Amino acid sequence: MFSGLSRRARNLSPSPTLALDARTKELQAKGVDVVNLGIGEPDFDTPSHIGDAAVQAIREGFTKYTPATGIPDLKKAVCKKFLEDNGLEYDLSQVVISVGAKQAVYNAVQVLCDEGDEVIVPAPYWVSYTEIIKLAGGIPVEVPSREEAGFKVSAADLEAAIGDRTKILLFNSPNNPSGAVYDRDELLAIADVCLKRGLYIISDEIYEKLVYGGLKHVSIASVRPALKDRTIVINGVSKAFSMTGWRIGFAAGPREAIKAMGDLQGQVTSNPTSISQKAALAALLGPKEPVEAMVREFEKRRNFVVGELNSIPGLRCSTPGGAFYVYPNVSAFIGKKNASGKTIADSADLAEAILQEAAVAVVPGTAFGMDGYVRISYATSMENLRKGIDRLRRFFAALG
Ligand code: PMP
Ligand code: GLU
């Protein structure tokens, strides 16, 4: 038995979304026909002009180290994006390119959070936030939202959770897993609490482009001028351009914080892949149509999935404004018995039964800090969605 693991490693939980995806793919490789509604990864091909830019980068020998924080051209394109999309003006020294938005979130937390600092995380939250906070020695303070409030926390909810050691709000709109999109007034109220109480904000806006029904994404950093100097905004190309495997995210914020994130990156990973940076540049500067086409398709799928799920007796599914997830309430099925007679005690048991008995992968709400729900990703084909929902319908009917 190996006993050399650090306390940090022993306390680390693996990402439940990635673990479920690996398990699903293993089952599929063995020939089990699992419908994967687990992972949040667009099923579309990366638009071809982006791939072409990468091929060109290879052909031209753009395959060496770049500056650790990214190439200036890409930083310029990121500044342009922030100005045009969010009304946020940054110079190149306020931008860092990272290995996916995930590394940007990790680095941001590392450079802001000291041992014992509290970080407020509205729940439900993306699975990696709490682990990333703990890796920095911070203490995640979960603030639950309510389904009736559209899974959004209010300024008052947040203020009630702020104590002497609270330093950061880790904020995510559009939200993974609920799809909640905060509007400007809601953001203003939250911004004012953060300003009043001297909080810093890390705002993960990776789903910015994926909003539906005429909603508009607003960056919390843009709603009060004073807040821009206290906020690190995170975004990237993974979701909007269907570029999950390319691993390019970015962050913008106060110069000192961005410099520290760059220094950390310089010691840990060096630059994100040179070729991927050229691809991301093509994505940001290229035509908007491919993104718009994906968004239209996601909206169609969202409407289909919400309608279907609500027609399953016992399930209740609100219509999310953004991202590519729905977060139906499954509490009516907690306490029922699975096929082998074991009581389903929580959403983790339920998701396991759904995988075993219905061959559909969904992520339990327990992974997002909010039990009684499961997350269903509609970032997959209509055919898969139809098949998956048919199976879920039969599964829930059998559960009674
Ligand atoms: N933030 C949120 C809310 C996410 O859902 C994800 C999942 N991809 C990430 C960050 C990480 O994005 P990336 O793949 O660019 O690292
Ligand atoms: N963010 C996606 C998800 O929630 C991808 C997996 C991950 O990085 O967590 O499914």
Coordinates of C-alpha atoms and ligand atoms in Angstrom, one line a residue:
M1 CA 0.0 0.0 0.0
F2 CA 1.5 3.3 -1.1
S3 CA 1.5 5.8 1.8
G4 CA 3.3 8.7 0.3
L5 CA 0.4 10.9 -0.8
S6 CA 0.3 14.4 0.5
R7 CA -2.7 15.6 2.5
R8 CA -3.6 17.7 -0.5
A9 CA -3.7 14.7 -2.8
R10 CA -5.6 12.6 -0.3
N11 CA -8.2 15.2 0.1
L12 CA -8.7 15.8 -3.6
S13 CA -11.8 14.3 -5.2
P14 CA -11.8 13.5 -8.9
S15 CA -14.0 15.6 -11.2
P16 CA -17.4 13.8 -11.2
T17 CA -18.3 15.0 -14.7
L18 CA -15.0 13.7 -16.2
A19 CA -15.3 10.4 -14.1
L20 CA -18.8 9.8 -15.4
D21 CA -17.7 10.5 -19.0
A22 CA -14.8 8.1 -18.7
R23 CA -17.1 5.4 -17.3
T24 CA -19.7 6.0 -20.0
K25 CA -17.0 5.7 -22.7
E26 CA -15.7 2.5 -21.1
L27 CA -19.1 1.0 -21.2
Q28 CA -19.6 2.1 -24.8
A29 CA -16.3 0.6 -25.7
K30 CA -17.5 -2.7 -24.2
G31 CA -20.4 -2.6 -26.5
V32 CA -23.0 -1.3 -24.1
D33 CA -25.3 1.2 -25.8
V34 CA -25.2 4.1 -23.2
V35 CA -26.8 7.4 -24.2
N36 CA -24.4 10.0 -22.9
L37 CA -26.4 13.0 -21.5
G38 CA -23.7 13.5 -18.9
I39 CA -20.8 15.5 -20.3
G40 CA -21.1 19.2 -21.1
E41 CA -19.3 19.1 -24.5
P42 CA -20.7 20.4 -27.8
D43 CA -21.1 17.6 -30.3
F44 CA -20.4 19.8 -33.3
D45 CA -17.2 19.7 -35.2
T46 CA -14.9 22.6 -34.6
P47 CA -15.7 25.0 -37.6
S48 CA -13.3 24.2 -40.5
H49 CA -11.7 27.7 -40.8
I50 CA -10.4 27.2 -37.2
G51 CA -8.9 23.8 -38.0
D52 CA -7.4 25.3 -41.1
A53 CA -5.6 28.0 -39.1
A54 CA -4.1 25.2 -36.8
V55 CA -2.9 23.2 -39.8
Q56 CA -1.4 26.4 -41.2
A57 CA 0.4 27.0 -37.9
I58 CA 1.9 23.5 -38.0
R59 CA 3.0 24.0 -41.6
E60 CA 4.6 27.3 -40.8
G61 CA 6.5 25.8 -37.9
F62 CA 4.6 27.7 -35.3
T63 CA 5.3 24.8 -32.9
K64 CA 7.7 26.3 -30.4
Y65 CA 7.2 27.9 -27.0
T66 CA 5.3 31.1 -27.0
P67 CA 5.3 33.7 -24.2
A68 CA 3.9 31.8 -21.1
T69 CA 0.8 34.0 -21.0
G70 CA 0.0 33.7 -24.7
I71 CA 0.8 35.4 -28.0
P72 CA 0.2 39.1 -28.3
D73 CA -2.1 38.7 -31.3
L74 CA -4.5 36.4 -29.4
K75 CA -4.4 38.8 -26.4
K76 CA -5.3 41.6 -28.7
A77 CA -8.3 39.6 -30.1
V78 CA -9.3 38.8 -26.5
C79 CA -9.2 42.5 -25.6
K80 CA -11.4 43.3 -28.7
K81 CA -13.8 40.6 -27.6
F82 CA -14.2 42.0 -24.1
L83 CA -14.7 45.5 -25.5
E84 CA -17.2 44.6 -28.1
D85 CA -19.1 41.9 -26.2
N86 CA -18.9 43.2 -22.7
G87 CA -18.0 46.9 -22.8
L88 CA -14.9 46.1 -20.8
E89 CA -11.6 47.8 -21.8
Y90 CA -8.4 46.0 -21.0
D91 CA -4.8 46.4 -22.3
L92 CA -2.6 43.4 -23.2
S93 CA -1.0 43.4 -19.7
Q94 CA -4.5 42.7 -18.3
V95 CA -5.1 39.5 -20.2
V96 CA -3.7 36.0 -19.8
I97 CA -4.3 33.0 -22.1
S98 CA -4.6 29.7 -20.3
V99 CA -5.0 25.9 -20.8
G100 CA -8.8 26.1 -20.9
A101 CA -11.0 28.1 -18.7
K102 CA -10.4 25.5 -16.1
Q103 CA -6.8 26.5 -15.6
A104 CA -7.8 30.2 -15.7
V105 CA -10.2 29.5 -12.8
Y106 CA -7.6 27.6 -10.9
N107 CA -5.0 30.3 -11.4
A108 CA -7.4 33.1 -10.4
V109 CA -8.3 31.3 -7.2
Q110 CA -4.6 30.5 -6.4
V111 CA -3.5 34.2 -6.7
L112 CA -6.4 35.6 -4.7
C113 CA -7.1 33.1 -2.0
D114 CA -5.0 32.7 1.1
E115 CA -5.1 29.8 3.6
G116 CA -8.4 30.1 5.5
D117 CA -10.0 32.7 3.2
E118 CA -13.7 32.0 2.5
V119 CA -14.9 31.9 -1.0
I120 CA -18.7 32.2 -1.6
V121 CA -20.0 29.8 -4.2
P122 CA -23.7 30.1 -5.2
A123 CA -25.2 26.6 -5.5
P124 CA -25.7 24.7 -7.7
Y125 CA -22.2 25.2 -8.9
W126 CA -19.8 23.7 -11.4
V127 CA -18.1 20.6 -9.9
S128 CA -14.5 21.9 -9.9
Y129 CA -15.0 25.1 -8.0
T130 CA -15.0 23.7 -4.5
E131 CA -12.0 21.4 -5.2
I132 CA -10.1 24.3 -6.7
I133 CA -10.8 26.5 -3.7
K134 CA -9.7 23.8 -1.3
L135 CA -6.5 23.2 -3.3
A136 CA -5.7 26.9 -2.5
G137 CA -6.3 26.4 1.2
G138 CA -9.6 28.3 1.0
I139 CA -12.9 27.4 2.4
P140 CA -15.9 27.2 0.0
V141 CA -19.1 28.7 1.5
E142 CA -22.0 27.4 -0.4
V143 CA -25.0 29.7 -0.8
P144 CA -28.0 27.7 -2.0
S145 CA -30.4 29.1 -4.6
R146 CA -34.0 28.0 -5.0
E147 CA -35.7 26.5 -8.1
E148 CA -38.6 29.0 -7.7
A149 CA -36.1 31.8 -7.9
G150 CA -34.7 30.4 -11.2
F151 CA -31.7 28.9 -9.4
K152 CA -30.4 32.4 -8.8
V153 CA -29.1 33.7 -5.5
S154 CA -30.2 37.2 -4.4
A155 CA -27.9 40.0 -3.1
A156 CA -29.5 39.4 0.3
D157 CA -28.7 35.7 0.2
L158 CA -25.1 36.6 -0.5
E159 CA -24.8 39.3 2.1
A160 CA -26.0 36.9 4.8
A161 CA -23.2 34.5 4.0
I162 CA -20.4 37.1 4.2
G163 CA -18.2 36.9 7.3
D164 CA -14.9 38.3 8.5
R165 CA -12.9 35.9 6.4
T166 CA -14.9 36.2 3.2
K167 CA -12.7 37.4 0.4
I168 CA -14.1 36.2 -2.9
L169 CA -17.3 35.5 -4.8
L170 CA -16.9 32.8 -7.4
F171 CA -19.7 33.6 -9.8
N172 CA -21.0 31.8 -12.9
S173 CA -23.6 33.1 -15.3
P174 CA -24.8 31.5 -17.5
N175 CA -24.7 28.8 -14.9
N176 CA -23.5 25.2 -15.0
P177 CA -25.6 23.1 -14.1
S178 CA -28.8 25.1 -13.9
G179 CA -28.5 27.3 -17.0
A180 CA -29.6 30.3 -15.0
V181 CA -28.7 33.7 -16.6
Y182 CA -28.6 36.7 -14.3
D183 CA -30.0 40.0 -15.7
R184 CA -28.5 43.4 -15.2
D185 CA -30.6 44.4 -12.2
E186 CA -29.8 41.2 -10.4
L187 CA -26.1 41.7 -11.2
L188 CA -26.2 45.3 -10.0
A189 CA -27.6 44.3 -6.6
I190 CA -24.9 41.6 -6.2
A191 CA -22.2 44.0 -7.4
D192 CA -23.2 46.6 -4.8
V193 CA -23.0 44.0 -2.0
C194 CA -19.5 43.0 -3.2
L195 CA -18.4 46.6 -3.3
K196 CA -19.9 47.4 0.1
R197 CA -18.3 44.4 1.7
G198 CA -14.9 44.6 -0.2
L199 CA -15.2 41.3 -2.0
Y200 CA -13.3 40.3 -5.1
I201 CA -15.1 38.5 -7.8
I202 CA -14.0 35.7 -10.1
S203 CA -16.7 35.6 -12.8
D204 CA -16.7 32.5 -15.0
E205 CA -18.5 33.5 -18.2
I206 CA -17.6 30.5 -20.3
Y207 CA -21.2 30.0 -21.5
E208 CA -21.6 33.7 -22.5
K209 CA -22.6 33.0 -26.1
L210 CA -25.1 30.2 -25.2
V211 CA -28.2 32.2 -24.2
Y212 CA -31.6 31.8 -25.6
G213 CA -35.0 33.4 -26.1
G214 CA -33.5 36.8 -26.7
L215 CA -31.7 37.0 -23.4
K216 CA -28.4 38.9 -23.3
H217 CA -25.4 38.0 -21.2
V218 CA -24.1 40.8 -19.1
S219 CA -20.7 40.6 -17.4
I220 CA -20.8 41.5 -13.7
A221 CA -17.5 43.3 -14.2
S222 CA -19.3 45.8 -16.4
V223 CA -22.2 46.9 -14.3
R224 CA -20.3 49.2 -11.9
P225 CA -17.0 51.0 -12.9
A226 CA -15.4 50.3 -9.5
L227 CA -16.0 46.6 -9.9
K228 CA -13.8 46.1 -12.9
D229 CA -10.8 46.6 -10.6
R230 CA -12.0 43.9 -8.3
T231 CA -13.0 41.2 -10.8
I232 CA -11.2 38.6 -12.8
V233 CA -13.4 37.6 -15.8
I234 CA -12.9 34.2 -17.2
N235 CA -13.9 33.0 -20.6
G236 CA -12.7 30.9 -23.5
V237 CA -13.4 29.2 -26.8
S238 CA -14.3 25.7 -25.6
K239 CA -18.1 26.0 -25.5
A240 CA -18.9 28.8 -28.0
F241 CA -16.7 27.4 -30.8
S242 CA -16.9 23.7 -30.0
M243 CA -13.2 23.6 -29.1
T244 CA -13.1 21.6 -25.9
G245 CA -10.1 19.6 -26.9
W246 CA -8.0 22.5 -28.0
R247 CA -7.7 23.8 -24.4
I248 CA -7.8 27.5 -24.7
G249 CA -9.3 29.8 -22.1
F250 CA -8.5 33.3 -21.0
A251 CA -8.8 35.7 -18.1
A252 CA -8.9 39.5 -17.8
G253 CA -8.7 41.7 -14.8
P254 CA -6.5 43.9 -12.6
R255 CA -2.9 44.0 -13.9
E256 CA -1.3 42.7 -10.7
A257 CA -3.7 39.7 -10.5
I258 CA -3.2 38.9 -14.1
K259 CA 0.6 39.2 -13.7
A260 CA 0.5 36.8 -10.8
M261 CA -1.6 34.3 -12.8
G262 CA 0.9 34.5 -15.6
D263 CA 3.8 34.0 -13.3
L264 CA 2.1 31.0 -11.8
Q265 CA 1.4 29.6 -15.3
G266 CA 5.0 30.2 -16.2
Q267 CA 6.1 28.0 -13.4
V268 CA 3.5 25.3 -13.9
T269 CA 2.6 24.7 -17.5
S270 CA 4.3 27.4 -19.6
N271 CA 2.3 28.5 -22.6
P272 CA -1.0 26.9 -23.8
T273 CA -0.3 25.0 -27.0
S274 CA 1.0 27.3 -29.7
I275 CA -1.1 25.7 -32.4
S276 CA -4.3 26.0 -30.4
Q277 CA -3.6 29.7 -29.8
K278 CA -3.6 30.2 -33.6
A279 CA -6.8 28.3 -33.8
A280 CA -8.4 30.4 -31.0
L281 CA -7.3 33.5 -32.9
A282 CA -9.1 32.4 -36.0
A283 CA -12.2 31.6 -33.8
L284 CA -12.3 35.0 -32.2
L285 CA -11.6 37.0 -35.4
G286 CA -13.6 34.7 -37.8
P287 CA -17.2 34.7 -39.0
K288 CA -19.9 34.6 -36.4
E289 CA -22.3 32.4 -38.4
P290 CA -21.0 29.0 -37.1
V291 CA -21.6 30.1 -33.5
E292 CA -25.0 31.5 -34.3
A293 CA -25.9 28.2 -36.1
M294 CA -24.9 26.2 -33.0
V295 CA -26.8 28.5 -30.7
R296 CA -30.0 28.1 -32.8
E297 CA -29.6 24.3 -32.7
F298 CA -29.0 24.3 -28.9
E299 CA -32.1 26.4 -28.4
K300 CA -34.2 24.0 -30.4
R301 CA -32.8 21.1 -28.3
R302 CA -33.5 22.9 -25.1
N303 CA -37.1 23.5 -26.0
F304 CA -37.5 19.9 -27.0
V305 CA -35.9 18.5 -23.9
V306 CA -37.8 20.7 -21.5
G307 CA -41.1 19.9 -23.1
E308 CA -40.4 16.1 -23.1
L309 CA -39.2 16.0 -19.5
N310 CA -42.2 17.9 -18.2
S311 CA -44.4 15.3 -19.8
I312 CA -42.9 12.6 -17.6
P313 CA -45.1 12.2 -14.5
G314 CA -43.2 13.2 -11.4
L315 CA -40.5 15.2 -13.1
R316 CA -40.4 19.0 -13.1
C317 CA -38.1 20.9 -15.4
S318 CA -37.8 24.6 -15.6
T319 CA -36.7 26.3 -18.7
P320 CA -33.1 27.5 -18.4
G321 CA -32.0 30.7 -20.1
G322 CA -28.5 29.6 -21.1
A323 CA -25.7 27.0 -21.3
F324 CA -26.6 23.5 -22.6
Y325 CA -28.0 21.8 -19.5
V326 CA -31.4 21.3 -17.9
Y327 CA -31.7 20.7 -14.2
P328 CA -34.9 18.8 -13.6
N329 CA -36.3 18.2 -10.1
V330 CA -36.3 14.5 -9.4
S331 CA -37.2 14.7 -5.7
A332 CA -40.4 12.7 -6.3
F333 CA -38.3 9.6 -7.1
I334 CA -36.0 9.8 -4.0
G335 CA -37.1 7.2 -1.5
K336 CA -38.4 4.8 -4.2
K337 CA -36.7 1.4 -4.8
N338 CA -34.4 0.6 -7.7
A339 CA -34.7 -2.7 -9.8
S340 CA -32.8 -4.7 -7.1
G341 CA -35.0 -3.4 -4.3
K342 CA -32.5 -0.9 -2.8
T343 CA -33.9 2.4 -1.7
I344 CA -32.8 5.4 -3.8
A345 CA -31.5 7.7 -1.1
D346 CA -30.4 10.7 -3.1
S347 CA -29.8 11.9 -6.7
A348 CA -26.4 10.0 -6.8
D349 CA -28.3 6.7 -6.2
L350 CA -30.8 7.8 -8.8
A351 CA -28.2 8.7 -11.4
E352 CA -26.5 5.3 -10.8
A353 CA -29.8 3.5 -11.2
I354 CA -30.5 5.4 -14.4
L355 CA -27.1 4.4 -15.8
Q356 CA -27.4 0.8 -14.7
E357 CA -31.0 0.2 -15.6
A358 CA -31.8 2.7 -18.4
A359 CA -28.3 3.0 -19.9
V360 CA -28.4 6.8 -19.8
A361 CA -25.6 8.9 -18.3
V362 CA -26.8 11.9 -16.3
V363 CA -24.9 13.8 -13.5
P364 CA -26.5 13.8 -10.0
G365 CA -27.3 17.1 -8.3
T366 CA -25.1 16.0 -5.4
A367 CA -22.0 16.7 -7.7
F368 CA -23.2 20.3 -7.9
G369 CA -24.0 20.9 -4.3
M370 CA -27.8 20.6 -4.7
D371 CA -29.5 17.3 -4.2
G372 CA -33.0 16.5 -5.6
Y373 CA -32.0 17.2 -9.2
V374 CA -30.0 15.7 -12.0
R375 CA -28.2 17.5 -14.8
I376 CA -29.0 16.5 -18.3
S377 CA -26.8 17.9 -21.1
Y378 CA -28.4 18.6 -24.4
A379 CA -25.0 19.1 -26.1
T380 CA -25.7 16.0 -28.1
S381 CA -27.7 15.1 -31.3
M382 CA -31.5 15.2 -31.4
E383 CA -31.4 11.5 -32.1
N384 CA -29.5 10.8 -28.9
L385 CA -31.8 13.1 -27.0
R386 CA -34.9 11.3 -28.3
K387 CA -33.4 7.9 -27.4
G388 CA -32.2 9.1 -24.0
I389 CA -35.5 10.6 -23.1
D390 CA -37.5 7.6 -24.2
R391 CA -35.4 5.5 -21.9
L392 CA -35.8 7.9 -19.0
R393 CA -39.6 7.9 -19.6
R394 CA -39.7 4.1 -19.3
F395 CA -37.3 4.1 -16.3
F396 CA -39.3 6.6 -14.3
A397 CA -42.6 4.9 -15.2
A398 CA -41.2 1.6 -13.9
L399 CA -40.1 3.4 -10.7
G400 CA -43.6 4.5 -10.2
Ligands
PMP1 N1 -16.3 26.7 -16.2 C1 -17.5 26.1 -16.3 C2 -18.7 26.6 -15.7 C3 -17.5 24.9 -17.1 O1 -18.7 24.2 -17.2 C4 -16.4 24.4 -17.7 C5 -16.4 23.0 -18.3 N2 -15.9 22.9 -19.5 C6 -15.2 25.1 -17.5 C7 -15.2 26.3 -16.8 C8 -13.9 24.7 -18.1 O2 -13.8 25.0 -19.5 P1 -12.6 24.5 -20.3 O3 -13.0 23.3 -21.0 O4 -12.3 25.7 -21.3 O5 -11.4 24.3 -19.4
GLU2 N1 -17.6 21.5 -17.9 C1 -18.1 20.3 -18.6 C2 -19.2 19.6 -17.7 O1 -19.6 20.2 -16.7 C3 -17.0 19.4 -19.0 C4 -16.4 18.5 -17.9 C5 -15.7 19.3 -16.9 O2 -14.7 19.9 -17.2 O3 -16.2 19.3 -15.8 O4 -19.6 18.6 -18.0

